Amino acid sequence: MTRLLFLIADTGGGHRAAATAVARHLETTEPGRYAITILDPFADAGPRVVRRTADLYGPLTRHARWAWGALYHATNSRAAVAVLSASALRVVDRAVKRAVQDARPDAVVSFHPLLNHGAVRAVRSASPGVPVITVITDLVDVHASWACADVDAIVVPSPGGLDRCRRAGIPADRCHDIGLAVDPAFTAPLPTLAERAELRTRLGLYPDRFVVLVCGGADGSGGIPRHAAALAASGLDVELAVICGRNRRALHRLRNLIDRDGHPVAMHGFVTNMADWMRAADVVATKAGPGTLAEALCCGVPVLLTSYLPGQERGNVEWVIDAGLGRYVPRTAQLVDAVAELAAPASPGLARMRAAVRQAARPDATARIAELVRSMARTATEQRPLTTARA
Ligand code: UDP
């Protein structure tokens, strides 16, 4: 049995989604071979003040993006990260160390920028010889806190991420440009037209209309009510599906939204079948969250970016535009125009975007990350002296 400790934090949904994707891949390809603990040290074991601080992520990114941007940029340097990790972040070290002692892992994988240094400290003191791996869950702009030079391997999501880690002094042989981990549900073969019609019917959608999926990450950020309402009022011959995530207020505000035929618009809070919704959609209108972007690409669906978090998501917007994967449409009028263009019969813009999306998707990323974790855990176990190695 190989024991793995995956460290995450529920700030947004991308960290847990990536960890769960890798865990699911390992557990389904080699059933019964792994005991995987996914731990959020901020929520599960951290002191109350730390839990409260981590809980601020959702409201901050929904209502005060400027403050988030200021925080991001103020801490985006090696010096600031060194100060943070020697002070505020020390409080989660205890939780990580306890988890390492309890789970006695063969490898520790950090899926969160603020947990890399703590993971290294905990492992070096409680379980030397156990490899620590960082899996970056941002896409293009990589915050300085990801680039911890003391981990044994760093999985980077893109050439831009690789560049950031190399400039931070991480040796090339420790950097692996693999991509972002997405759940296997997003990487299944694309549905045929008949399968997609059947899927839409199962989700309560018309089988044959152009479907716009409106979402905004796990916390439902980026002005979902504004964008959904504008599309519903536009009179376009499209069907809307709206996923508000944990944003209950958005769900409440939109509860009476109707389509142009007077039918209620498909509307949900946090869903656990996001892959179904994406595979049913023709286009996704979303904030530029890395997880959502990578998932949409694997589902072959172009993206209309309605907003981005200052700091880590700005580069995603530039990448989407440069690679032709979609558009940046922060104003509702721009969103409605873009949907009108893409939903037009035989839209050349949609065909171009779909081709670019197919090129950019990295559906093998999860399998390759899982293989890296598996092989590093196994090598470390084999190299451990017999007196300390476990059966
Ligand atoms: N997600 C989900 N259910 C929802 C809303 C979002 O499972 O109702 C998932 C989504 O599929 C993605 C993640 O939450 O995996 C959002 O990650 P992203 O990086 O896009 O944004 P974040 O929430 O981290 O800001």
Coordinates of C-alpha atoms and ligand atoms in Angstrom, one line a residue:
M1 CA 0.0 0.0 0.0
T2 CA 1.4 3.4 -1.0
R3 CA 0.4 6.2 1.4
L4 CA 0.1 9.7 0.0
L5 CA -0.7 13.0 1.7
F6 CA -2.2 15.7 -0.6
L7 CA -2.3 19.2 0.9
I8 CA -4.9 21.7 -0.4
A9 CA -6.9 24.7 0.8
D10 CA -10.5 25.4 -0.2
T11 CA -9.7 28.9 -1.3
G12 CA -11.6 28.7 -4.6
G13 CA -12.2 25.2 -6.0
G14 CA -9.1 24.6 -8.2
H15 CA -6.8 23.2 -5.5
R16 CA -9.3 20.5 -4.3
A17 CA -10.3 19.7 -7.8
A18 CA -6.7 19.1 -9.0
A19 CA -5.9 16.9 -5.9
T20 CA -9.1 14.9 -6.3
A21 CA -8.4 14.4 -10.0
V22 CA -4.9 12.9 -9.3
A23 CA -6.3 10.8 -6.4
R24 CA -9.1 9.5 -8.6
H25 CA -6.7 8.6 -11.4
L26 CA -4.4 6.7 -9.1
E27 CA -7.3 4.9 -7.3
T28 CA -9.0 3.9 -10.6
T29 CA -5.9 2.8 -12.4
E30 CA -4.5 0.7 -9.5
P31 CA -7.4 -0.1 -7.2
G32 CA -6.6 -0.9 -3.6
R33 CA -3.0 0.2 -4.0
Y34 CA -3.2 3.7 -2.5
A35 CA -4.3 5.2 0.8
I36 CA -4.7 8.9 0.0
T37 CA -5.4 11.6 2.5
I38 CA -6.5 14.9 1.1
L39 CA -6.0 17.5 3.9
D40 CA -6.9 21.2 4.1
P41 CA -4.7 22.2 7.0
F42 CA -6.4 25.7 7.1
A43 CA -9.8 24.2 7.7
D44 CA -9.3 20.7 9.1
A45 CA -6.7 21.4 11.7
G46 CA -5.6 25.0 11.7
P47 CA -6.3 27.5 14.5
R48 CA -9.6 29.4 14.3
V49 CA -7.9 32.6 13.2
V50 CA -6.3 30.8 10.3
R51 CA -9.6 29.2 9.3
R52 CA -11.3 32.6 9.4
T53 CA -8.6 34.1 7.2
A54 CA -8.9 31.4 4.6
D55 CA -12.7 31.8 4.6
L56 CA -12.2 35.4 3.5
Y57 CA -11.1 34.2 0.0
G58 CA -14.6 33.8 -1.4
P59 CA -16.1 37.2 -0.2
L60 CA -12.8 39.0 -1.1
T61 CA -12.7 37.7 -4.6
R62 CA -16.4 38.3 -5.1
H63 CA -16.7 41.8 -3.7
A64 CA -13.2 43.3 -3.4
R65 CA -11.1 42.1 -6.2
W66 CA -8.8 45.2 -6.0
A67 CA -8.0 44.1 -2.4
W68 CA -7.1 40.6 -3.6
G69 CA -4.9 42.1 -6.3
A70 CA -3.1 44.3 -3.8
L71 CA -2.5 41.4 -1.5
Y72 CA -1.3 39.2 -4.4
H73 CA 1.2 41.8 -5.7
A74 CA 2.4 42.8 -2.3
T75 CA 3.4 39.1 -1.5
N76 CA 4.6 38.2 -5.0
S77 CA 8.4 38.2 -4.3
R78 CA 10.8 35.8 -2.8
A79 CA 11.5 38.2 0.1
A80 CA 7.8 38.6 0.9
V81 CA 7.3 34.8 0.7
A82 CA 10.3 34.2 3.1
V83 CA 8.7 36.6 5.6
L84 CA 5.3 35.1 5.3
S85 CA 6.5 31.5 5.6
A86 CA 8.6 32.4 8.7
S87 CA 5.7 34.2 10.4
A88 CA 2.0 33.9 9.6
L89 CA 2.3 30.5 7.8
R90 CA 4.1 28.9 10.8
V91 CA 0.7 28.4 12.4
V92 CA -0.3 25.8 9.8
D93 CA 3.0 24.0 10.1
R94 CA 1.8 22.2 13.2
A95 CA -1.2 20.9 11.4
V96 CA 0.9 19.7 8.5
K97 CA 3.4 18.1 10.7
R98 CA 0.7 16.3 12.7
A99 CA -0.7 15.0 9.4
V100 CA 2.7 13.8 8.3
Q101 CA 3.2 11.9 11.6
D102 CA -0.4 10.4 11.5
A103 CA -0.5 9.4 7.8
R104 CA 3.2 8.4 7.6
P105 CA 3.1 9.1 3.8
D106 CA 5.4 7.8 1.1
A107 CA 5.1 11.1 -0.6
V108 CA 3.6 14.5 0.2
V109 CA 2.0 16.6 -2.6
S110 CA 1.2 20.3 -2.1
F111 CA -1.5 21.7 -4.4
H112 CA -1.6 25.1 -2.7
P113 CA 1.0 27.9 -3.0
L114 CA 1.0 28.6 0.8
L115 CA 1.7 25.0 1.8
N116 CA 4.9 24.2 0.0
H117 CA 7.4 25.6 2.6
G118 CA 5.4 24.1 5.5
A119 CA 5.3 20.7 3.8
V120 CA 9.0 20.7 3.3
R121 CA 9.6 21.7 7.0
A122 CA 7.2 19.1 8.3
V123 CA 8.6 16.3 6.2
R124 CA 12.2 17.1 6.8
S125 CA 11.7 17.1 10.6
A126 CA 9.1 14.2 10.9
S127 CA 9.9 11.9 7.9
P128 CA 13.2 12.7 6.2
G129 CA 13.6 10.9 2.9
V130 CA 9.9 11.3 1.9
P131 CA 9.6 13.3 -1.3
V132 CA 7.7 16.6 -1.4
I133 CA 6.1 17.5 -4.7
T134 CA 4.4 20.7 -5.7
V135 CA 1.6 20.7 -8.3
I136 CA 0.9 24.2 -9.4
T137 CA -2.8 24.9 -9.9
D138 CA -2.4 28.3 -11.6
L139 CA -2.0 28.4 -15.3
V140 CA 0.1 31.2 -16.7
D141 CA 1.1 33.6 -13.9
V142 CA 2.7 31.7 -11.1
H143 CA 2.9 33.4 -7.7
A144 CA 6.4 33.5 -6.1
S145 CA 5.1 31.2 -3.2
W146 CA 4.7 28.3 -5.6
A147 CA 8.4 28.4 -6.5
C148 CA 9.8 26.7 -3.3
A149 CA 13.3 25.6 -4.1
D150 CA 13.4 22.9 -1.4
V151 CA 10.8 20.6 -2.9
D152 CA 11.9 17.5 -4.8
A153 CA 9.8 18.2 -7.9
I154 CA 7.5 20.9 -9.2
V155 CA 4.7 20.3 -11.8
V156 CA 4.2 23.4 -13.8
P157 CA 1.2 24.1 -15.9
S158 CA 2.6 25.9 -18.9
P159 CA 5.8 27.2 -20.5
G160 CA 5.2 30.5 -18.6
G161 CA 5.0 28.7 -15.3
L162 CA 8.2 26.9 -16.2
D163 CA 10.0 30.1 -16.9
R164 CA 8.8 31.6 -13.5
C165 CA 10.2 28.6 -11.6
R166 CA 13.5 28.6 -13.5
R167 CA 13.9 32.3 -12.8
A168 CA 13.3 31.6 -9.1
G169 CA 16.3 29.3 -9.1
I170 CA 14.6 25.8 -9.3
P171 CA 16.9 23.5 -11.3
A172 CA 15.5 22.4 -14.6
D173 CA 15.5 18.7 -13.7
R174 CA 13.1 19.3 -10.9
C175 CA 10.6 21.2 -13.1
H176 CA 8.0 19.2 -15.1
D177 CA 5.9 21.1 -17.6
I178 CA 2.9 18.8 -17.7
G179 CA -0.2 20.9 -17.5
L180 CA -3.1 21.3 -15.1
A181 CA -4.7 18.3 -13.4
V182 CA -8.4 17.9 -14.4
D183 CA -10.7 15.2 -13.3
P184 CA -10.9 12.2 -15.7
A185 CA -14.6 13.0 -16.2
F186 CA -13.5 16.0 -18.3
T187 CA -11.2 14.0 -20.5
A188 CA -13.5 11.3 -21.7
P189 CA -13.9 11.1 -25.5
L190 CA -16.1 14.0 -26.7
P191 CA -19.7 13.1 -27.0
T192 CA -21.3 12.5 -30.4
L193 CA -24.1 14.8 -31.4
A194 CA -26.6 12.1 -30.3
E195 CA -24.9 11.5 -27.0
R196 CA -24.8 15.3 -26.4
A197 CA -28.5 15.6 -27.1
E198 CA -29.2 12.8 -24.7
L199 CA -26.9 14.4 -22.1
R200 CA -28.7 17.8 -22.5
T201 CA -32.1 16.1 -22.1
R202 CA -30.9 14.4 -18.9
L203 CA -29.8 17.8 -17.6
G204 CA -33.2 19.4 -18.3
L205 CA -31.9 21.3 -21.4
Y206 CA -33.3 21.4 -24.9
P207 CA -31.5 18.8 -27.0
D208 CA -30.7 21.0 -30.0
R209 CA -30.2 24.6 -28.9
F210 CA -26.9 26.5 -28.7
V211 CA -26.0 26.2 -25.0
V212 CA -24.2 28.9 -23.1
L213 CA -22.9 27.7 -19.7
V214 CA -22.5 30.7 -17.3
C215 CA -20.3 30.1 -14.3
G216 CA -17.6 31.7 -12.1
G217 CA -15.4 29.2 -10.3
A218 CA -16.4 27.4 -7.1
D219 CA -17.3 30.7 -5.3
G220 CA -19.4 31.9 -8.2
S221 CA -17.4 35.1 -8.8
G222 CA -17.3 37.5 -11.7
G223 CA -20.8 38.9 -11.9
I224 CA -22.8 35.9 -12.8
P225 CA -26.2 37.5 -12.2
R226 CA -25.4 40.5 -14.5
H227 CA -24.1 38.3 -17.3
A228 CA -26.9 35.7 -17.0
A229 CA -29.6 38.4 -16.9
A230 CA -28.2 40.1 -20.0
L231 CA -28.1 36.9 -22.0
A232 CA -31.6 36.0 -20.9
A233 CA -32.9 39.4 -21.9
S234 CA -31.0 39.5 -25.3
G235 CA -33.7 37.5 -27.2
L236 CA -31.0 35.3 -28.7
D237 CA -32.0 31.8 -29.8
V238 CA -29.7 30.2 -27.2
E239 CA -30.2 28.2 -24.0
L240 CA -28.6 29.3 -20.8
A241 CA -27.4 27.1 -18.0
V242 CA -26.1 28.9 -14.9
I243 CA -23.9 27.4 -12.2
C244 CA -23.5 29.8 -9.2
G245 CA -21.2 27.5 -7.2
R246 CA -21.1 28.5 -3.5
N247 CA -22.6 32.0 -4.3
R248 CA -26.0 31.6 -2.7
R249 CA -26.8 35.3 -3.2
A250 CA -26.4 35.0 -7.0
L251 CA -28.6 31.9 -7.1
H252 CA -31.3 33.8 -5.1
R253 CA -31.1 36.8 -7.3
L254 CA -31.6 34.7 -10.4
R255 CA -34.3 32.4 -9.1
N256 CA -37.0 34.0 -11.4
L257 CA -34.9 34.2 -14.5
I258 CA -36.8 33.0 -17.6
D259 CA -35.7 32.3 -21.2
R260 CA -37.2 34.0 -24.2
D261 CA -40.0 31.3 -24.3
G262 CA -40.9 32.1 -20.7
H263 CA -39.4 28.9 -19.3
P264 CA -37.2 29.0 -16.2
V265 CA -33.5 29.1 -17.0
A266 CA -31.5 26.0 -15.7
M267 CA -29.9 27.3 -12.5
H268 CA -27.8 25.6 -9.9
G269 CA -25.6 26.3 -6.9
F270 CA -22.6 24.1 -6.3
V271 CA -22.7 21.1 -8.6
T272 CA -20.6 18.0 -8.5
N273 CA -21.1 17.1 -12.2
M274 CA -19.4 20.1 -13.8
A275 CA -18.1 17.8 -16.6
D276 CA -21.6 17.0 -17.7
W277 CA -22.5 20.7 -17.9
M278 CA -19.4 21.5 -19.9
R279 CA -19.8 18.6 -22.3
A280 CA -23.4 19.7 -22.9
A281 CA -22.3 23.3 -23.6
D282 CA -21.3 25.1 -26.9
V283 CA -19.5 27.9 -25.1
V284 CA -18.6 28.6 -21.4
A285 CA -18.9 32.2 -20.1
T286 CA -16.7 32.4 -17.0
K287 CA -14.2 34.2 -15.0
A288 CA -10.7 33.2 -16.0
G289 CA -10.2 30.5 -13.4
P290 CA -7.4 28.1 -14.3
G291 CA -9.4 24.9 -13.4
T292 CA -12.4 25.9 -15.4
L293 CA -10.3 26.9 -18.4
A294 CA -8.4 23.7 -18.4
E295 CA -11.6 21.7 -18.0
A296 CA -13.4 23.6 -20.8
L297 CA -10.4 22.9 -23.2
C298 CA -10.5 19.2 -22.4
C299 CA -14.3 19.3 -23.2
G300 CA -13.6 21.0 -26.6
V301 CA -15.5 24.1 -25.6
P302 CA -14.4 27.7 -26.3
V303 CA -14.5 30.3 -23.5
L304 CA -15.8 33.8 -23.1
L305 CA -14.0 35.4 -20.2
T306 CA -16.2 37.8 -18.3
S307 CA -13.7 38.7 -15.6
Y308 CA -10.4 37.7 -14.0
L309 CA -8.8 37.8 -10.6
P310 CA -6.1 40.5 -10.6
G311 CA -2.8 38.7 -10.1
Q312 CA -2.9 35.1 -10.9
E313 CA -5.6 35.1 -13.6
R314 CA -4.6 38.1 -15.7
G315 CA -2.1 36.0 -17.8
N316 CA -4.9 33.5 -18.5
V317 CA -6.9 36.2 -20.3
E318 CA -3.9 37.1 -22.5
W319 CA -3.3 33.4 -23.2
V320 CA -6.9 32.8 -24.2
I321 CA -6.9 35.8 -26.6
D322 CA -3.4 35.0 -28.1
A323 CA -4.2 31.3 -28.6
G324 CA -7.6 32.0 -30.1
L325 CA -9.4 29.9 -27.5
G326 CA -12.2 32.5 -26.9
R327 CA -12.6 36.2 -26.1
Y328 CA -12.4 38.6 -23.2
V329 CA -15.9 40.2 -22.8
P330 CA -16.0 42.1 -19.5
R331 CA -19.1 44.2 -20.6
T332 CA -22.4 42.5 -20.9
A333 CA -22.9 44.1 -24.4
Q334 CA -19.6 42.4 -25.5
L335 CA -20.8 39.1 -24.1
V336 CA -24.1 39.3 -25.9
D337 CA -22.4 40.2 -29.2
A338 CA -19.9 37.4 -28.9
V339 CA -22.6 34.8 -28.1
A340 CA -24.7 36.1 -31.1
E341 CA -21.7 35.7 -33.4
L342 CA -20.8 32.2 -32.1
A343 CA -24.3 30.9 -32.1
A344 CA -25.0 32.0 -35.7
P345 CA -25.4 29.0 -38.0
A346 CA -22.1 27.6 -39.2
S347 CA -20.2 30.4 -37.4
P348 CA -16.6 30.5 -38.7
G349 CA -15.5 32.1 -35.4
L350 CA -16.8 29.2 -33.5
A351 CA -15.1 26.7 -35.8
R352 CA -11.7 28.5 -35.5
M353 CA -12.0 28.6 -31.7
R354 CA -12.9 24.9 -31.5
A355 CA -9.8 24.0 -33.5
A356 CA -7.6 26.1 -31.3
V357 CA -9.2 24.6 -28.2
R358 CA -8.4 21.1 -29.4
Q359 CA -4.7 22.1 -29.9
A360 CA -4.4 23.7 -26.5
A361 CA -6.0 21.0 -24.4
R362 CA -3.7 18.8 -22.3
P363 CA -6.0 15.9 -21.4
D364 CA -3.0 13.6 -20.4
A365 CA -1.8 16.0 -17.6
T366 CA -3.6 14.2 -14.8
A367 CA -2.2 10.8 -15.8
R368 CA 1.3 12.2 -16.1
I369 CA 1.2 13.9 -12.8
A370 CA -0.1 10.7 -11.2
E371 CA 2.7 8.8 -12.7
L372 CA 5.3 11.2 -11.4
V373 CA 3.8 11.0 -7.9
R374 CA 3.6 7.2 -8.1
S375 CA 7.2 6.8 -9.3
M376 CA 8.7 9.3 -6.8
A377 CA 6.8 7.6 -3.9
R378 CA 8.0 4.2 -5.0
T379 CA 11.6 5.2 -5.5
A380 CA 11.7 6.8 -2.1
T381 CA 10.2 3.7 -0.5
E382 CA 12.7 1.4 -2.2
Q383 CA 15.6 3.6 -1.1
R384 CA 14.6 3.7 2.5
P385 CA 16.7 1.6 4.9
L386 CA 15.1 -1.7 5.7
T387 CA 14.7 -0.9 9.4
T388 CA 12.5 2.1 8.6
A389 CA 10.7 0.8 5.4
R390 CA 7.2 -0.4 5.9
A391 CA 5.6 -3.4 4.3
Ligands
UDP1 N1 -16.7 23.7 -9.7 C1 -17.5 22.7 -9.3 N2 -18.8 22.9 -9.1 C2 -19.3 24.2 -9.1 C3 -18.5 25.2 -9.5 C4 -17.2 25.0 -9.8 O1 -17.1 21.5 -9.2 O2 -20.5 24.3 -8.9 C5 -15.2 23.4 -9.9 C6 -14.8 23.6 -11.4 O3 -15.2 22.5 -12.2 C7 -13.3 23.8 -11.2 C8 -13.2 24.5 -9.9 O4 -14.4 24.3 -9.2 O5 -12.7 22.6 -11.1 C9 -13.0 26.0 -10.0 O6 -11.6 26.2 -10.2 P1 -11.1 27.5 -10.9 O7 -9.6 27.4 -10.9 O8 -11.7 27.7 -12.2 O9 -11.6 28.7 -10.0 P2 -11.5 28.9 -8.4 O10 -12.8 28.4 -7.9 O11 -10.3 28.2 -7.9 O12 -11.4 30.4 -8.3

